[in-house]
Amino acid sequence: MAEQETNKRTMTQEEPVEETQNTQESEAAEEFFEDQASGIDESIHEELEQAKKELEECEERYLRLQAELQNTLRRNKKEKEEAARYRSQSLATELLPVIDNLERALTIEVTDEQGKSLKKGIEMVLASFEQALSKEGIETLDPVGEPFDPQFHEAYTAVPAEEGQESGTVAQVFEKGYTLHGRVLRAAKVAVVQ
């Protein structure tokens, strides 16, 4: 019995030591897990922030690419429209000397019937050319009496002012100019009043 009492006393004395040890171990474990959890929380938080930054960068790149694509499409559409609008430019430029020659042929004086018939035929051909050019948006620049404009006129010579003429106006046209939808195909070659 004495042995049992000693055992009881020992147990009772050991219990507080064991309990204190268990409490300390559990506190240490809690601290360890809290540290681990906070480390994991920080790690997850950092990863989440990094993922958010990457997402924002991707969204920004996507929006830039969308804008660039829209600009490219708009530019291509504009270039295509301009190409269609000015498609006849090279042909018209090649035909302008032909028209000049037909106009020169019409300045020749004829007296016989055969010459008059030939001249009438040339007038008809010239009228057909002018009508075809007009349908394509090509306009003639015949600026006699208008102020000299270096965008549309090329000064060949200067002439002294006659009565009623203002300085800086076109006195004579040596060669007509032409525009295609406002774009100069050939400047008019002119004499300008001094």
XYZ file of N, CA and C in Angstrom:
582
model
N 0.788 -1.167 0.000
C 0.000 0.000 0.000
C 0.849 1.256 0.000
N 1.871 1.123 0.700
C 2.780 2.236 0.724
C 3.328 2.465 -0.668
N 3.459 1.349 -1.344
C 3.963 1.470 -2.703
C 2.962 2.199 -3.574
N 1.710 1.929 -3.396
C 0.662 2.574 -4.192
C 0.633 4.061 -3.884
N 0.790 4.365 -2.621
C 0.761 5.766 -2.257
C 1.954 6.483 -2.881
N 3.075 5.841 -2.873
C 4.262 6.443 -3.449
C 4.032 6.633 -4.942
N 3.452 5.630 -5.551
C 3.144 5.738 -6.982
C 2.175 6.877 -7.236
N 1.153 7.003 -6.368
C 0.158 8.077 -6.546
C 0.851 9.409 -6.414
N 1.715 9.495 -5.362
C 2.410 10.757 -5.154
C 3.297 11.060 -6.362
N 3.966 10.052 -6.852
C 4.841 10.243 -7.991
C 4.018 10.677 -9.188
N 2.909 10.075 -9.374
C 2.043 10.421 -10.508
C 1.544 11.847 -10.376
N 1.171 12.167 -9.188
C 0.657 13.504 -8.989
C 1.760 14.526 -9.185
N 2.944 14.157 -8.760
C 4.042 15.090 -8.930
C 4.459 15.141 -10.394
N 4.382 14.045 -11.075
C 4.792 14.012 -12.481
C 3.765 14.678 -13.380
N 2.528 14.619 -12.991
C 1.465 15.176 -13.840
C 1.697 16.640 -14.155
N 1.991 17.488 -13.160
C 2.184 18.882 -13.505
C 3.397 19.051 -14.404
N 4.441 18.312 -14.254
C 5.616 18.428 -15.093
C 5.256 17.998 -16.503
N 4.543 16.886 -16.596
C 4.140 16.367 -17.903
C 3.183 17.334 -18.574
N 2.249 17.869 -17.811
C 1.268 18.802 -18.355
C 1.960 20.066 -18.831
N 2.908 20.558 -18.057
C 3.657 21.740 -18.432
C 4.456 21.452 -19.690
N 5.015 20.280 -19.746
C 5.799 19.904 -20.924
C 4.886 19.807 -22.150
N 3.711 19.211 -21.985
C 2.741 19.101 -23.081
C 2.280 20.481 -23.530
N 2.060 21.366 -22.588
C 1.611 22.719 -22.917
C 2.713 23.432 -23.702
N 3.931 23.277 -23.248
C 5.043 23.921 -23.934
C 5.224 23.341 -25.339
N 5.076 22.037 -25.454
C 5.203 21.405 -26.769
C 4.085 21.852 -27.698
N 2.872 21.923 -27.134
C 1.757 22.333 -27.986
C 1.885 23.803 -28.365
N 2.388 24.622 -27.454
C 2.605 26.034 -27.802
C 3.686 26.149 -28.861
N 4.730 25.382 -28.701
C 5.810 25.396 -29.684
C 5.296 24.909 -31.037
N 4.466 23.877 -31.001
C 3.887 23.356 -32.244
C 2.991 24.410 -32.883
N 2.184 25.063 -32.061
C 1.309 26.118 -32.592
C 2.128 27.232 -33.218
N 3.178 27.649 -32.516
C 4.041 28.701 -33.056
C 4.673 28.250 -34.360
N 5.136 27.014 -34.372
C 5.750 26.464 -35.572
C 4.749 26.494 -36.725
N 3.528 26.002 -36.473
C 2.510 25.967 -37.524
C 2.073 27.362 -37.926
N 1.998 28.272 -36.949
C 1.663 29.658 -37.285
C 2.745 30.269 -38.160
N 4.000 30.009 -37.792
C 5.106 30.510 -38.605
C 5.043 29.920 -40.004
N 4.792 28.620 -40.046
C 4.679 27.955 -41.353
C 3.506 28.528 -42.133
N 2.366 28.701 -41.464
C 1.163 29.221 -42.119
C 1.405 30.647 -42.591
N 2.051 31.468 -41.749
C 2.300 32.844 -42.169
C 3.289 32.860 -43.333
N 4.259 31.970 -43.299
C 5.194 31.855 -44.421
C 4.473 31.431 -45.684
N 3.567 30.480 -45.526
C 2.776 30.022 -46.677
C 1.869 31.142 -47.143
N 1.216 31.848 -46.184
C 0.342 32.969 -46.545
C 1.124 34.025 -47.306
N 2.326 34.367 -46.807
C 3.152 35.354 -47.489
C 3.541 34.862 -48.868
N 3.908 33.608 -48.966
C 4.295 33.029 -50.241
C 3.118 33.050 -51.221
N 1.969 32.640 -50.740
C 0.769 32.642 -51.591
C 0.416 34.066 -51.977
N 0.515 34.989 -51.011
C 0.215 36.388 -51.275
C 1.168 36.943 -52.352
N 2.463 36.627 -52.238
C 3.443 37.077 -53.227
C 3.146 36.482 -54.599
N 2.816 35.206 -54.633
C 2.492 34.547 -55.900
C 1.241 35.163 -56.516
N 0.260 35.459 -55.660
C -0.980 36.075 -56.139
C -0.692 37.466 -56.711
N 0.119 38.249 -56.033
C 0.483 39.577 -56.525
C 1.226 39.476 -57.856
N 2.143 38.522 -57.940
C 2.898 38.310 -59.180
C 1.952 37.915 -60.319
N 1.009 37.045 -60.014
C 0.036 36.616 -61.031
C -0.827 37.793 -61.473
N -1.206 38.665 -60.531
C -1.999 39.852 -60.877
C -1.205 40.771 -61.800
N 0.074 40.982 -61.485
C 0.915 41.827 -62.329
C 1.025 41.249 -63.731
N 1.249 39.943 -63.822
C 1.363 39.291 -65.132
C 0.061 39.410 -65.910
N -1.068 39.270 -65.209
C -2.367 39.406 -65.861
C -2.553 40.826 -66.390
N -2.198 41.828 -65.585
C -2.314 43.213 -66.034
C -1.425 43.473 -67.242
N -0.205 42.936 -67.232
C 0.696 43.097 -68.373
C 0.120 42.430 -69.616
N -0.442 41.245 -69.434
C -1.051 40.538 -70.579
C -2.240 41.320 -71.120
N -3.065 41.860 -70.231
C -4.216 42.652 -70.668
C -3.758 43.889 -71.420
N -2.712 44.541 -70.902
C -2.184 45.734 -71.554
C -1.635 45.395 -72.933
N -0.872 44.289 -73.040
C -0.353 43.857 -74.343
C -1.502 43.536 -75.298
N -2.525 42.885 -74.781
C -3.678 42.525 -75.602
C -4.354 43.786 -76.143
N -4.560 44.777 -75.272
C -5.203 46.020 -75.709
C -4.341 46.756 -76.731
N -3.028 46.757 -76.518
C -2.136 47.396 -77.493
C -2.195 46.685 -78.831
N -2.187 45.360 -78.799
C -2.260 44.604 -80.050
C -3.584 44.835 -80.759
N -4.664 44.931 -79.986
C -5.976 45.220 -80.578
C -5.947 46.584 -81.268
N -5.394 47.594 -80.574
C -5.317 48.935 -81.149
C -4.436 48.938 -82.397
N -3.315 48.239 -82.326
C -2.417 48.162 -83.475
C -3.096 47.476 -84.660
N -3.846 46.430 -84.372
C -4.574 45.727 -85.426
C -5.608 46.637 -86.066
N -6.346 47.383 -85.240
C -7.350 48.311 -85.771
C -6.690 49.384 -86.638
N -5.561 49.917 -86.181
C -4.841 50.929 -86.961
C -4.356 50.362 -88.283
N -3.855 49.143 -88.255
C -3.378 48.500 -89.480
C -4.534 48.278 -90.454
N -5.669 47.824 -89.934
C -6.834 47.608 -90.795
C -7.309 48.921 -91.405
N -7.352 49.985 -90.584
C -7.769 51.292 -91.084
C -6.809 51.806 -92.149
N -5.502 51.654 -91.879
C -4.493 52.118 -92.831
C -4.593 51.337 -94.137
N -4.763 50.022 -94.052
C -4.901 49.205 -95.259
C -6.143 49.584 -96.058
N -7.228 49.844 -95.346
C -8.467 50.243 -96.023
C -8.274 51.568 -96.745
N -7.615 52.517 -96.063
C -7.377 53.830 -96.667
C -6.479 53.699 -97.891
N -5.411 52.895 -97.769
C -4.500 52.698 -98.900
C -5.212 52.040 -100.070
N -6.090 51.092 -99.761
C -6.841 50.407 -100.819
C -7.792 51.383 -101.525
N -8.447 52.236 -100.723
C -9.347 53.226 -101.315
C -8.581 54.211 -102.183
N -7.406 54.645 -101.697
C -6.591 55.574 -102.488
C -6.096 54.917 -103.771
N -5.706 53.656 -103.664
C -5.238 52.945 -104.860
C -6.365 52.848 -105.892
N -7.581 52.582 -105.420
C -8.720 52.504 -106.343
C -9.034 53.887 -106.920
N -8.922 54.901 -106.068
C -9.252 56.262 -106.497
C -8.257 56.774 -107.542
N -6.992 56.415 -107.377
C -5.950 56.930 -108.276
C -5.417 55.870 -109.238
N -6.204 54.815 -109.474
C -5.745 53.712 -110.320
C -5.458 54.146 -111.759
N -6.157 55.178 -112.215
C -5.989 55.602 -113.611
C -4.888 56.646 -113.777
N -4.153 56.942 -112.720
C -3.136 57.999 -112.769
C -2.052 57.716 -113.813
N -1.497 56.524 -113.810
C -0.393 56.248 -114.740
C -0.884 56.241 -116.193
N -2.071 55.697 -116.434
C -2.607 55.695 -117.801
C -2.868 57.122 -118.270
N -3.454 57.925 -117.392
C -3.752 59.310 -117.762
C -2.469 60.075 -118.053
N -1.451 59.858 -117.264
C -0.175 60.543 -117.481
C 0.402 60.183 -118.853
N 0.238 58.930 -119.259
C 0.717 58.501 -120.577
C -0.131 59.086 -121.710
N -1.414 59.331 -121.461
C -2.310 59.833 -122.509
C -2.266 61.352 -122.684
N -1.758 62.072 -121.698
C -1.751 63.540 -121.782
C -0.985 64.059 -122.999
N 0.173 63.516 -123.363
C 0.846 63.990 -124.584
C 0.015 63.740 -125.851
N -0.752 62.657 -125.864
C -1.622 62.372 -127.016
C -2.673 63.465 -127.141
N -3.259 63.842 -126.017
C -4.273 64.905 -126.021
C -3.646 66.224 -126.479
N -2.420 66.510 -125.990
C -1.727 67.736 -126.420
C -1.544 67.752 -127.935
N -1.152 66.621 -128.484
C -0.946 66.555 -129.939
C -2.256 66.729 -130.699
N -3.330 66.158 -130.200
C -4.630 66.352 -130.852
C -5.045 67.826 -130.809
N -4.799 68.490 -129.685
C -5.130 69.921 -129.578
C -4.274 70.747 -130.535
N -3.009 70.396 -130.685
C -2.135 71.111 -131.635
C -2.629 70.899 -133.077
N -3.081 69.700 -133.349
C -3.589 69.408 -134.704
C -4.815 70.266 -135.012
N -5.578 70.578 -134.019
C -6.782 71.395 -134.230
C -6.464 72.864 -134.478
N -5.245 73.301 -134.128
C -4.877 74.712 -134.355
C -4.494 74.983 -135.813
N -4.305 73.930 -136.599
C -3.934 74.096 -138.009
C -5.166 74.572 -138.787
N -4.934 75.625 -139.632
C -6.012 76.157 -140.475
C -6.154 75.289 -141.725
N -7.396 74.902 -142.015
C -7.665 74.116 -143.229
C -8.679 74.876 -144.071
N -8.582 74.689 -145.414
C -9.479 75.403 -146.309
C -10.347 74.466 -147.140
N -9.862 73.299 -147.450
C -10.645 72.396 -148.293
C -11.548 71.488 -147.453
N -12.474 70.856 -148.112
C -13.457 69.986 -147.453
C -12.808 68.779 -146.779
N -11.828 68.227 -147.429
C -11.163 67.052 -146.869
C -10.458 67.419 -145.553
N -9.798 68.538 -145.490
C -9.121 69.012 -144.277
C -10.119 69.292 -143.160
N -11.280 69.885 -143.568
C -12.323 70.178 -142.574
C -12.888 68.883 -141.987
N -13.069 67.864 -142.817
C -13.579 66.568 -142.339
C -12.576 65.920 -141.383
N -11.299 66.008 -141.751
C -10.253 65.462 -140.886
C -10.232 66.187 -139.544
N -10.346 67.500 -139.580
C -10.351 68.297 -138.354
C -11.562 67.941 -137.499
N -12.703 67.737 -138.123
C -13.927 67.353 -137.392
C -13.724 65.992 -136.709
N -13.070 65.059 -137.388
C -12.782 63.744 -136.810
C -11.852 63.860 -135.603
N -10.834 64.722 -135.721
C -9.909 64.939 -134.600
C -10.651 65.546 -133.420
N -11.562 66.489 -133.675
C -12.361 67.091 -132.598
C -13.186 66.031 -131.871
N -13.735 65.096 -132.644
C -14.555 64.022 -132.041
C -13.686 63.103 -131.168
N -12.491 62.758 -131.654
C -11.580 61.911 -130.885
C -11.172 62.626 -129.603
N -10.840 63.911 -129.709
C -10.447 64.698 -128.548
C -11.596 64.770 -127.539
N -12.805 64.977 -128.010
C -13.976 65.035 -127.126
C -14.167 63.693 -126.407
N -13.940 62.585 -127.100
C -14.054 61.265 -126.482
C -13.006 61.082 -125.387
N -11.774 61.518 -125.686
C -10.703 61.444 -124.672
C -11.074 62.264 -123.436
N -11.525 63.487 -123.665
C -11.867 64.375 -122.553
C -13.017 63.805 -121.714
N -13.986 63.199 -122.380
C -15.117 62.593 -121.666
C -14.637 61.398 -120.821
N -13.764 60.577 -121.376
C -13.232 59.428 -120.641
C -12.419 59.887 -119.435
N -11.609 60.915 -119.613
C -10.817 61.445 -118.508
C -11.727 62.023 -117.420
N -12.759 62.718 -117.840
C -13.702 63.310 -116.886
C -14.394 62.240 -116.039
N -14.740 61.113 -116.653
C -15.383 60.021 -115.912
C -14.467 59.453 -114.834
N -13.163 59.517 -115.061
C -12.182 59.012 -114.097
C -11.814 60.048 -113.041
N -12.412 61.251 -113.132
C -12.127 62.289 -112.143
C -10.967 63.178 -112.523
N -10.575 63.160 -113.786
C -9.459 63.985 -114.249
C -10.017 65.295 -114.790
N -9.497 66.394 -114.250
C -9.965 67.721 -114.654
C -8.831 68.493 -115.312
N -9.212 69.390 -116.220
C -8.242 70.204 -116.943
C -7.970 71.490 -116.185
N -6.692 71.886 -116.159
C -6.305 73.182 -115.595
C -5.977 74.100 -116.760
N -6.841 75.096 -116.990
C -6.621 76.087 -118.033
C -6.773 77.452 -117.361
N -5.706 77.927 -116.682
C -5.837 79.033 -115.739
C -5.636 80.454 -116.271
N -5.948 80.735 -117.508
C -5.735 82.086 -118.047
C -6.548 83.078 -117.212
N -5.852 84.141 -116.747
C -6.515 85.196 -115.963
C -6.575 84.895 -114.469
N -6.213 83.702 -114.076
C -6.242 83.346 -112.649
C -4.906 83.714 -112.000
N -4.894 83.885 -110.674
C -3.619 84.144 -109.994
C -2.695 82.928 -110.117
N -1.394 83.200 -110.245
C -0.410 82.125 -110.362
C -0.351 81.342 -109.050
N -0.434 80.001 -109.136
C -0.363 79.127 -107.967
C 0.693 78.055 -108.264
N 1.823 78.096 -107.563
C 2.898 77.146 -107.867
C 2.532 75.685 -107.620
N 1.459 75.433 -106.894
C 1.024 74.046 -106.705
C 0.410 73.480 -107.976
N -0.190 74.350 -108.789
C -0.886 73.892 -109.986
C -0.291 74.421 -111.289
N 0.587 75.422 -111.204
C 1.132 76.062 -112.405
C 2.653 76.020 -112.382
N 3.215 75.909 -113.570
C 4.667 75.973 -113.742
C 4.972 77.166 -114.636
N 5.703 78.141 -114.119
C 5.992 79.359 -114.878
C 7.081 79.076 -115.901
N 6.734 79.272 -117.177
C 7.712 79.108 -118.257
C 8.438 80.418 -118.518
N 7.666 81.466 -118.433
C 8.218 82.784 -118.738
C 7.402 83.854 -118.033
N 7.957 85.063 -117.989
C 7.239 86.215 -117.435
C 7.018 87.206 -118.570
N 5.873 87.821 -118.583
C 5.546 88.795 -119.631
C 5.179 90.118 -118.972
N 5.455 91.233 -119.665
C 5.088 92.535 -119.089
C 3.562 92.679 -119.047
N 3.103 93.422 -118.067
C 1.657 93.613 -117.886
C 1.102 94.502 -118.984
N -0.026 94.094 -119.523
C -0.752 94.915 -120.483
C -1.875 95.585 -119.716
N -2.578 96.462 -120.390
C -3.656 97.197 -119.724
C -4.727 96.229 -119.224
N -5.083 96.379 -117.956
C -6.119 95.539 -117.362
C -5.596 94.258 -116.729
N -4.318 93.952 -116.907
C -3.745 92.743 -116.310
C -3.077 93.059 -114.982
N -3.270 92.187 -114.027
C -2.645 92.351 -112.715
C -1.367 91.538 -112.659
N -0.425 92.030 -111.879
C 0.826 91.316 -111.702
C 0.559 90.007 -110.939
N 1.236 88.949 -111.349
C 1.097 87.658 -110.674
C -0.042 86.804 -111.189
N -0.660 87.223 -112.306
C -1.717 86.396 -112.894
C -1.172 85.665 -114.121
N -1.900 84.652 -114.530
C -1.498 83.854 -115.687
C -1.954 84.570 -116.955
N -0.994 84.869 -117.843
C -1.310 85.576 -119.088
C -1.585 84.610 -120.237
N -0.876 83.494 -120.257
C -1.000 82.558 -121.378
C -0.686 81.148 -120.887
N -1.360 80.157 -121.481
C -1.107 78.750 -121.135
C -0.437 78.094 -122.331
N 0.765 77.568 -122.121
C 1.478 76.863 -123.188
C 1.044 75.396 -123.256
N 0.789 74.830 -122.085
C 0.378 73.429 -122.016
C -0.572 73.295 -120.814
N -1.762 72.773 -121.079
C -2.754 72.629 -120.005
C -2.248 71.676 -118.918
N -2.726 71.930 -117.723
C -2.420 71.039 -116.618
C -3.614 70.136 -116.335
N -3.404 69.095 -115.562
C -4.473 68.150 -115.244
C -4.358 67.711 -113.778
N -5.512 67.489 -113.161
C -5.559 66.972 -111.789
C -6.440 65.725 -111.768
N -6.128 64.847 -110.840
C -6.925 63.639 -110.621
C -7.395 63.679 -109.172
N -8.683 63.954 -108.976
C -9.262 64.080 -107.633
C -8.448 65.039 -106.770
N -8.065 66.171 -107.354
C -7.318 67.187 -106.614
C -5.810 66.993 -106.615
N -5.333 65.827 -107.001
C -3.892 65.557 -107.066
C -3.390 65.974 -108.451
N -2.312 66.753 -108.477
C -1.774 67.255 -109.753
C -1.107 66.119 -110.524
N -1.628 65.883 -111.730
C -0.978 64.923 -112.634
C 0.124 65.628 -113.426
N -0.215 66.844 -113.866
C 0.758 67.662 -114.590
C 0.398 69.121 -114.360
N 1.378 69.889 -113.967
C 1.144 71.319 -113.739
C 0.982 72.022 -115.096
N 0.152 73.061 -115.113
C -0.028 73.847 -116.343
C 1.212 74.696 -116.570
N 1.739 74.665 -117.789
C 2.911 75.469 -118.134
C 2.412 76.817 -118.647
N 2.787 77.875 -117.931
C 2.162 79.175 -118.175
C 3.174 80.316 -118.270
N 2.686 81.453 -118.810
C 3.421 82.712 -118.791
C 2.738 83.577 -117.735
N 3.534 84.200 -116.851
C 2.988 84.969 -115.734
C 3.245 86.436 -115.973
N 2.247 87.263 -115.671
C 2.366 88.720 -115.794
C 3.268 89.236 -114.689
N 4.238 90.118 -115.088
C 5.144 90.719 -114.092
C 4.512 91.902 -113.436
